[in-house]
mmCIF file of C-alpha atoms in Angstrom:
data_model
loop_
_atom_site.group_PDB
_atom_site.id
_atom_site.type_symbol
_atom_site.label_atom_id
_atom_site.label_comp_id
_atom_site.label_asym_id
_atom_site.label_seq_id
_atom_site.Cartn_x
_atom_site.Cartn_y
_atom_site.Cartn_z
ATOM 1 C CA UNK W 1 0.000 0.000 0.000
ATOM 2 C CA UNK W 2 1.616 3.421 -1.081
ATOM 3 C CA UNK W 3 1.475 5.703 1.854
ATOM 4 C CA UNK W 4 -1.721 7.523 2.921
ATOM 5 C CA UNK W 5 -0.499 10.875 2.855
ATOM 6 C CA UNK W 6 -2.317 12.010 5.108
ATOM 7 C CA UNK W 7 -1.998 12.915 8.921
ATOM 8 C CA UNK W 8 -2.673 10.262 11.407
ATOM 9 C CA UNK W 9 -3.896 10.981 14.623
ATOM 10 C CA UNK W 10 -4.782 7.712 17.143
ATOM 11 C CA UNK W 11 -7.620 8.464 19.098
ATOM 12 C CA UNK W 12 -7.621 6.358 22.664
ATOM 13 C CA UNK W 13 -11.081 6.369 24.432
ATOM 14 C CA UNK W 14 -9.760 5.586 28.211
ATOM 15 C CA UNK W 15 -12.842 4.942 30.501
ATOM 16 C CA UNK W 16 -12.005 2.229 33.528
ATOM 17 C CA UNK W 17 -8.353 1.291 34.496
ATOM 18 C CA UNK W 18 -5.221 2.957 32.889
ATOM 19 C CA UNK W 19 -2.911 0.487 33.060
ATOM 20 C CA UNK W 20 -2.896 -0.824 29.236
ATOM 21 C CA UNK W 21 -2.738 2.282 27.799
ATOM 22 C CA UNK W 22 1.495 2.555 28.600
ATOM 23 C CA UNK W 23 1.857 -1.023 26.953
ATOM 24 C CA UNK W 24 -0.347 0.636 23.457
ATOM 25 C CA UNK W 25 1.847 3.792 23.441
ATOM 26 C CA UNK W 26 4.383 1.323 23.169
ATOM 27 C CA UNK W 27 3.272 -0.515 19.860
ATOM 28 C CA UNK W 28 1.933 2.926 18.834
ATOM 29 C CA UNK W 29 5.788 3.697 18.905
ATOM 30 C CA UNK W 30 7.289 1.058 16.945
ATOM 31 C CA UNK W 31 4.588 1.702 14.263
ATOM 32 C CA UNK W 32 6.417 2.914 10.841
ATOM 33 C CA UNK W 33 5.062 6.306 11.180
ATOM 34 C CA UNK W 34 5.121 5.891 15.029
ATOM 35 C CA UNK W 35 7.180 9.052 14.489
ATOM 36 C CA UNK W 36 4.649 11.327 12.475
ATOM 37 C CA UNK W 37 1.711 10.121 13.874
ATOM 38 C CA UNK W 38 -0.471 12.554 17.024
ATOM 39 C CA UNK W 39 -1.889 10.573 19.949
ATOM 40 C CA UNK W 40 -4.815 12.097 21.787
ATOM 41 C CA UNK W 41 -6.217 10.109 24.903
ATOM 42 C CA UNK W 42 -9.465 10.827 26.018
ATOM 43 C CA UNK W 43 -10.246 9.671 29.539
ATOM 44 C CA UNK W 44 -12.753 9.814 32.062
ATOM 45 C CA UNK W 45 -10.189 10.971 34.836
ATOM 46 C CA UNK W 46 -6.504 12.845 34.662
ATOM 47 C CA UNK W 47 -3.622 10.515 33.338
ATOM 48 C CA UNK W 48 -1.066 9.094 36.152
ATOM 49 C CA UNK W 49 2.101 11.813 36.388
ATOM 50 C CA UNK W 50 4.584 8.559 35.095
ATOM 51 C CA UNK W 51 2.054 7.964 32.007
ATOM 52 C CA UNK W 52 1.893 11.641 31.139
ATOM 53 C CA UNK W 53 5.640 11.406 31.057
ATOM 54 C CA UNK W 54 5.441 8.382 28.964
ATOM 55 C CA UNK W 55 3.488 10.112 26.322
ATOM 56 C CA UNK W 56 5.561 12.788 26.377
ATOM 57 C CA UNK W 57 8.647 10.930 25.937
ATOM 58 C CA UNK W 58 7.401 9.116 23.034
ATOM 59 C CA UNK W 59 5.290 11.398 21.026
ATOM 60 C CA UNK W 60 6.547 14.622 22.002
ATOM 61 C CA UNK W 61 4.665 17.744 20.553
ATOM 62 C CA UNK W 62 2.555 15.204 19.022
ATOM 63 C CA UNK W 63 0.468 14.362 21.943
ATOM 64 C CA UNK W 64 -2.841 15.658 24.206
ATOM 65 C CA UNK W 65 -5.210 14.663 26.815
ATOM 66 C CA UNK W 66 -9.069 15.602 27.504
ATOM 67 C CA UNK W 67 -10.359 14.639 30.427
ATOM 68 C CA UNK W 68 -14.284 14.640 30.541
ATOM 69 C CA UNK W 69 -15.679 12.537 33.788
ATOM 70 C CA UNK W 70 -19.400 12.338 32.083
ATOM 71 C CA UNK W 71 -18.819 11.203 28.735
ATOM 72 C CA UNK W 72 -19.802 8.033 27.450
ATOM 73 C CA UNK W 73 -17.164 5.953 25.194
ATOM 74 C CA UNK W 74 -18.158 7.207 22.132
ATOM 75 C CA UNK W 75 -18.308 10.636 23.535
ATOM 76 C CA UNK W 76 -14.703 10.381 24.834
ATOM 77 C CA UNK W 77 -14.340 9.811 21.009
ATOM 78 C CA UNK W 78 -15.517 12.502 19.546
ATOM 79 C CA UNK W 79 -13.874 14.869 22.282
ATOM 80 C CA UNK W 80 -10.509 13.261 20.930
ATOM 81 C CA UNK W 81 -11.572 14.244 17.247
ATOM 82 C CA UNK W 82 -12.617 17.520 18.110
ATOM 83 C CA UNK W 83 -8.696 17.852 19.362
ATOM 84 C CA UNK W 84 -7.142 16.089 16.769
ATOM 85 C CA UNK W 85 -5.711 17.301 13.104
ATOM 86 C CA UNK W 86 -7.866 16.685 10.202
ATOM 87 C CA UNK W 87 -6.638 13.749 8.408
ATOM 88 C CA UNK W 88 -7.011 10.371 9.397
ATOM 89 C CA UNK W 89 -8.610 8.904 12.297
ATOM 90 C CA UNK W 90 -7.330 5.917 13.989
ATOM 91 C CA UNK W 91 -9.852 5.118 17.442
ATOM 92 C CA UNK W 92 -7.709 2.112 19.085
ATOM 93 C CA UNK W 93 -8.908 0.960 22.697
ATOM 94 C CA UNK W 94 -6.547 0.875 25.357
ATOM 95 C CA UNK W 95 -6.201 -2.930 25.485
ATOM 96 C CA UNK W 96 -5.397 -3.350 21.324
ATOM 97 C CA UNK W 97 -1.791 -4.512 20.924
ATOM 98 C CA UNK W 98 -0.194 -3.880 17.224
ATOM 99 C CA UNK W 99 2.523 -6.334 16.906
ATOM 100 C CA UNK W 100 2.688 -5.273 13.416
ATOM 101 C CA UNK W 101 4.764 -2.284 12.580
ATOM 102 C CA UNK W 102 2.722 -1.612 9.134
ATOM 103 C CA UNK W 103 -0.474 -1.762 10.839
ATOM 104 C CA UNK W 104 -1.217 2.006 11.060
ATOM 105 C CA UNK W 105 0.432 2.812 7.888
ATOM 106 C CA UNK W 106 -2.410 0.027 5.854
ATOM 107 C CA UNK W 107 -4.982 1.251 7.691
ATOM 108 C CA UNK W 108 -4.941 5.048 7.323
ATOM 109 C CA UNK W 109 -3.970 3.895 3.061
ATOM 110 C CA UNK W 110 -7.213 2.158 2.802
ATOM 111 C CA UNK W 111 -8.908 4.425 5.173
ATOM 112 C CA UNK W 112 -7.859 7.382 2.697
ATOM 113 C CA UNK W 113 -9.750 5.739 -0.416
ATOM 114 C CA UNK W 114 -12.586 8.833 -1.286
ATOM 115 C CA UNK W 115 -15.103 5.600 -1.619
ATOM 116 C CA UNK W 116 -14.115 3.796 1.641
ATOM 117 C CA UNK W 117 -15.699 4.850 4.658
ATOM 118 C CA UNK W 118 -13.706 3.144 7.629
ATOM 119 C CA UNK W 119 -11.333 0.436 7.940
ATOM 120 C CA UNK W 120 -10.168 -2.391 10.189
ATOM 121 C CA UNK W 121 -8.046 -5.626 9.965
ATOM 122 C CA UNK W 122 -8.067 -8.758 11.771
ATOM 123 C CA UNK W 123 -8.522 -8.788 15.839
ATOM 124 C CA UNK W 124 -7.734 -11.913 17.471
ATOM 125 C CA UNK W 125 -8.684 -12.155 21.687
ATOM 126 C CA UNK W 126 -6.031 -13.622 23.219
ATOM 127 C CA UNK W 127 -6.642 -15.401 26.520
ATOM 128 C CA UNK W 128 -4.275 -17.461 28.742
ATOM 129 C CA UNK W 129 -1.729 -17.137 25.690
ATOM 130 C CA UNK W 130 -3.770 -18.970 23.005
ATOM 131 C CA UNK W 131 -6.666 -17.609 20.449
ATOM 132 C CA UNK W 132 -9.570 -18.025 21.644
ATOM 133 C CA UNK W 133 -11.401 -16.025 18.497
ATOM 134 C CA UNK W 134 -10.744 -14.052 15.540
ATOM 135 C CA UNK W 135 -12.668 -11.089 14.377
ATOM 136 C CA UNK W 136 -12.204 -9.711 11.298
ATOM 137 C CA UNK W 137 -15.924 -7.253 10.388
ATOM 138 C CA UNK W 138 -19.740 -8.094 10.451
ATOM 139 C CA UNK W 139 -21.441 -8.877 7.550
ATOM 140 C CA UNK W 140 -25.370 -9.111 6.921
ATOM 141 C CA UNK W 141 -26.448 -12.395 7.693
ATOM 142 C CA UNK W 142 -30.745 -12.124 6.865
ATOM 143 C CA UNK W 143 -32.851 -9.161 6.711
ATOM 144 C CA UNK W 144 -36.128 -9.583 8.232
ATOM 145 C CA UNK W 145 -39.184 -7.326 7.058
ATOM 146 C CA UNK W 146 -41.414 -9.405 9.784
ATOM 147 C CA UNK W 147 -42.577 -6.039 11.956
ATOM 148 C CA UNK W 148 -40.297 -3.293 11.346
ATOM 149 C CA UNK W 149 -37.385 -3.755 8.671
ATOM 150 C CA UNK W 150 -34.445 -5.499 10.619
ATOM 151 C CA UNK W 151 -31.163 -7.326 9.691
ATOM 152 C CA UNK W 152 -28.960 -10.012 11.532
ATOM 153 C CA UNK W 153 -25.629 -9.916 10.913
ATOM 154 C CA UNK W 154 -22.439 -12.066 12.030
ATOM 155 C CA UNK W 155 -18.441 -11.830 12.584
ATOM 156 C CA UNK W 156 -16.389 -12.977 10.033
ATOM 157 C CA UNK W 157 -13.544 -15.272 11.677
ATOM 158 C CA UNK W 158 -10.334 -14.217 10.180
ATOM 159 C CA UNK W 159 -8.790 -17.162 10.885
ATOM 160 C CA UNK W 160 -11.256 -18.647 8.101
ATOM 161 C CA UNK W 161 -9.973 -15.999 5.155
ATOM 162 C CA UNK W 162 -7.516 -16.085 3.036
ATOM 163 C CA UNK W 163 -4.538 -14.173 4.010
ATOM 164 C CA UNK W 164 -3.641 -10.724 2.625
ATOM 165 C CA UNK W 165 -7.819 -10.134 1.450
ATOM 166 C CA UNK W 166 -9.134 -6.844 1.794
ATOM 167 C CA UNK W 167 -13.261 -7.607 1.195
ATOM 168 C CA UNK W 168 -16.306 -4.956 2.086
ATOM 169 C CA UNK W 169 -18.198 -5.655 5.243
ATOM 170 C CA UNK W 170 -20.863 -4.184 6.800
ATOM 171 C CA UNK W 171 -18.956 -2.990 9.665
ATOM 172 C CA UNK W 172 -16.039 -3.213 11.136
ATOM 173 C CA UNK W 173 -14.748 -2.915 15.080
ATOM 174 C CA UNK W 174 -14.740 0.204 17.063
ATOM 175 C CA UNK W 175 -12.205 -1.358 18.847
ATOM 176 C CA UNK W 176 -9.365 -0.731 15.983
ATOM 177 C CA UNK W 177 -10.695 1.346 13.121
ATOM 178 C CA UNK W 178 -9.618 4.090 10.892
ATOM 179 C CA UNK W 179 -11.788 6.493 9.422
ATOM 180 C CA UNK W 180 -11.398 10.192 7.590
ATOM 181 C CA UNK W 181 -11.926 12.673 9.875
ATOM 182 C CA UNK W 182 -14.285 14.903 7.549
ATOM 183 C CA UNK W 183 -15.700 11.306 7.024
ATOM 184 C CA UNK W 184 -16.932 10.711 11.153
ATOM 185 C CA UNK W 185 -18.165 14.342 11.117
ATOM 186 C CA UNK W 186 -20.461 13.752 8.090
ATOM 187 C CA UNK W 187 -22.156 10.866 9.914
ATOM 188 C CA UNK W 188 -22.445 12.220 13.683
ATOM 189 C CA UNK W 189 -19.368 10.344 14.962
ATOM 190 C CA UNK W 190 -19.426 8.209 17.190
ATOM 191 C CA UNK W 191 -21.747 9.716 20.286
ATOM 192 C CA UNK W 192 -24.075 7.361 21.454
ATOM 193 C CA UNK W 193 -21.454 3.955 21.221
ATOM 194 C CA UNK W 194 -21.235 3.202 25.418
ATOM 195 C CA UNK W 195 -18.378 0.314 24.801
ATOM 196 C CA UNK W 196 -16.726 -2.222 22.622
ATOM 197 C CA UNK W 197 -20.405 -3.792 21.490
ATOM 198 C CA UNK W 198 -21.258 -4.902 18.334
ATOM 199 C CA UNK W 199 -24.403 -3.318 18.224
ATOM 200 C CA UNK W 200 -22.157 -0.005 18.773
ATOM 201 C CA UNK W 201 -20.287 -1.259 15.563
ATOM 202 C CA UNK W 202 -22.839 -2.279 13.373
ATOM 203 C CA UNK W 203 -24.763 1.213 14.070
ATOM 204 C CA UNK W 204 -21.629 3.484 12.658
ATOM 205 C CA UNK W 205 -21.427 0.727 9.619
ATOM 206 C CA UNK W 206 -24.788 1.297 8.873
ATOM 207 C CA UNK W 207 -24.934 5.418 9.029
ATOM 208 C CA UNK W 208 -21.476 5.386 6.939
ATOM 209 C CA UNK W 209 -23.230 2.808 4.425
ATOM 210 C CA UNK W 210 -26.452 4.921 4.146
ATOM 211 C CA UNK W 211 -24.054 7.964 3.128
ATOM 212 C CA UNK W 212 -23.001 5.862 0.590
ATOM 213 C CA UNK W 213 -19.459 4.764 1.749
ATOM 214 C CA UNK W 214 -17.992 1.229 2.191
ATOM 215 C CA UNK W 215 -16.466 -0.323 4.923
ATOM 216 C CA UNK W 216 -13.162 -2.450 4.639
ATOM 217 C CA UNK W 217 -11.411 -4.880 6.863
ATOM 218 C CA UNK W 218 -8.357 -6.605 5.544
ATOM 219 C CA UNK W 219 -6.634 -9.759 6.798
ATOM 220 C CA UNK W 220 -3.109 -8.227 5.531
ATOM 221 C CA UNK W 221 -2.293 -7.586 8.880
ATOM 222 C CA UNK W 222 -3.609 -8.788 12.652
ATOM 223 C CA UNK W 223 -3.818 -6.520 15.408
ATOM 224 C CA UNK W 224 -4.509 -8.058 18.992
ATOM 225 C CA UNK W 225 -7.714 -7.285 20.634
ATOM 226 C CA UNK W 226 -9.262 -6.963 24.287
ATOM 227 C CA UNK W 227 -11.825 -9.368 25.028
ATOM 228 C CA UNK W 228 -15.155 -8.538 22.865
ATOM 229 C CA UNK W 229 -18.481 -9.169 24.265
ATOM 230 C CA UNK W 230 -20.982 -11.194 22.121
ATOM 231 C CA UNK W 231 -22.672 -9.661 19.512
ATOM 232 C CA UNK W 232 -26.298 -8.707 19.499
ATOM 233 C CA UNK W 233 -27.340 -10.432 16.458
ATOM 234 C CA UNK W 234 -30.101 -8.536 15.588
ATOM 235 C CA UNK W 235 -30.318 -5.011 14.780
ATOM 236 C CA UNK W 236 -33.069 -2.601 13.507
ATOM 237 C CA UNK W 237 -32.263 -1.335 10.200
ATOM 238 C CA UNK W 238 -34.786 2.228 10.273
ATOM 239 C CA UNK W 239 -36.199 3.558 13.325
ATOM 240 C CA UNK W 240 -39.357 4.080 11.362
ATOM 241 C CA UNK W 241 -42.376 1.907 9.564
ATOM 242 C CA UNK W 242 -40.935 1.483 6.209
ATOM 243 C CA UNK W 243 -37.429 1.736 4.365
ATOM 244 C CA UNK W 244 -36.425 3.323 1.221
ATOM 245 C CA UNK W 245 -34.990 0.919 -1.752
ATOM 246 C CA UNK W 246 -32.091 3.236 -2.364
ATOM 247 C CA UNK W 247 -31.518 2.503 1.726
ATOM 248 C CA UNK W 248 -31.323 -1.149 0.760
ATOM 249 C CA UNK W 249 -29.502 -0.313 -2.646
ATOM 250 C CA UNK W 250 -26.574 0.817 -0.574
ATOM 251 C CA UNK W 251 -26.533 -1.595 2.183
ATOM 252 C CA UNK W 252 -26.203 -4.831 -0.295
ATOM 253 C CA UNK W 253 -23.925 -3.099 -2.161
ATOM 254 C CA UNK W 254 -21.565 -2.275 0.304
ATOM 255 C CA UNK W 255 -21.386 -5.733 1.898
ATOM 256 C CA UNK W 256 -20.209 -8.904 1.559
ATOM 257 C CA UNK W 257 -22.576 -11.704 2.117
ATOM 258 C CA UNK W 258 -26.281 -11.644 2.430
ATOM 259 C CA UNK W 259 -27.686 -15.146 3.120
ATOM 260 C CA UNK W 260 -31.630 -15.604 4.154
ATOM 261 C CA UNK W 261 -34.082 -12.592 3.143
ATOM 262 C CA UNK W 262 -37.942 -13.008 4.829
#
């Protein structure tokens, strides 16, 4: 991937414990534009003196903190963006691990694509030093019109792709995912999303899919991944009576699999 040219700024939504957040400003580091890229932390409560130094040390002028005690995840996200440089967007939780140096550098190339909305690669959970599951997007799995228009929808296993793929998904994770920053301000950002949910994920996919963008995960490169709840499989697909076939135009089209329609 030729480089993105354009600024990346990692957005890191900090709401319980602080603790993993010196062991990401780590990987953040190593990245191969560790040195160009702006971190900005967002956190529910002021940073520990010896973690403030840390970011310093490693991203210095290239670093800031808001601290808002109220704010929900999401909201902790869009403070970040309001801080950040326009460019590219890159919201990584506290407990994502990027053993691979190229990680940022893919993301923010794919991420800078006029036609591609955000973008993600593999996340495998690790737990007790094995993986335990592999996460690589949502796609549509049936679309119910039973009652109010609705769709189900399931994670793609990365282990199960071929390496190197880059495919169009309905969503992809809030937990690693780059996105344009003129790009989250044309859809709301990210406001309402309380945690690492899939419901929380599937809900951006959707709003950047109805504006007519597509979302991309790629199995080029695996990132490591806190442990993800479940997914809620269902989700509604309006919040009114009825849905417009251009809405449905550019939901199928911007996603990989659709199995059962009812």
């Amino acid at each position: 991937m030729a480089p993105s040219g354009l600024p990346v700024s990692v957005l890191v939504p900090v709401t319980g414990a602080t603790d993993p957040v010196r062991a990401l400003l780590d990987t953040l580091a190593t990245q191969t534009i560790g040195a160009d890229i702006e971190v900005v932390i967002a956190s529910a409560a002021a940073l520990p003196a010896s973690l403030q130094t840390t970011l310093a040390d490693l991203f210095p002028g290239r670093h800031a903190q808001i601290v808002d005690p109220q704010a929900s995840r999401g909201g902790l996200v869009d403070l970040a963006a309001t801080r950040a440089r326009p460019g590219c967007l890159v919201i990584c939780d506290p407990g994502v691990r990027l053993p691979n140096p190229r990680t940022l550098a893919l993301l923010s190339a794919i991420a800078a694509d006029p036609h591609v909305g955000s973008a993600s690669c593999s996340l495998a959970v690790v737990r007790q030093g094995a993986v335990q599951a592999s996460v690589c997007g949502h796609v549509v799995s049936g679309v119910s019109f039973l009652g109010l228009p609705s769709l189900t929808f399931e994670r793609i296993d990365g282990r199960a792709l071929v390496p190197g793929a880059a495919l169009p998904v309905l969503a992809v994770s809030l937990a690693l995912l780059a996105i344009r920053s003129e790009v989250l301000a044309a859809v709301g950002g990210c406001g309402a999303a309380e945690g690492l949910d899939a419901a929380a994920d599937v809900a951006l996919g959707l709003r950047l899919a109805e504006a007519g963008f597509t979302n991309i995960a790629t199995t080029l490169v695996t990132a490591l991944a806190p442990d993800l709840p479940p997914p809620r499989r269902a989700h509604p697909l309006v919040a009114g009576p009825g849905i417009a076939p251009a809405t449905l135009d550019r939901l199928f089209a911007t996603t990989t699999v659709v199995q059962r329609v009812v």
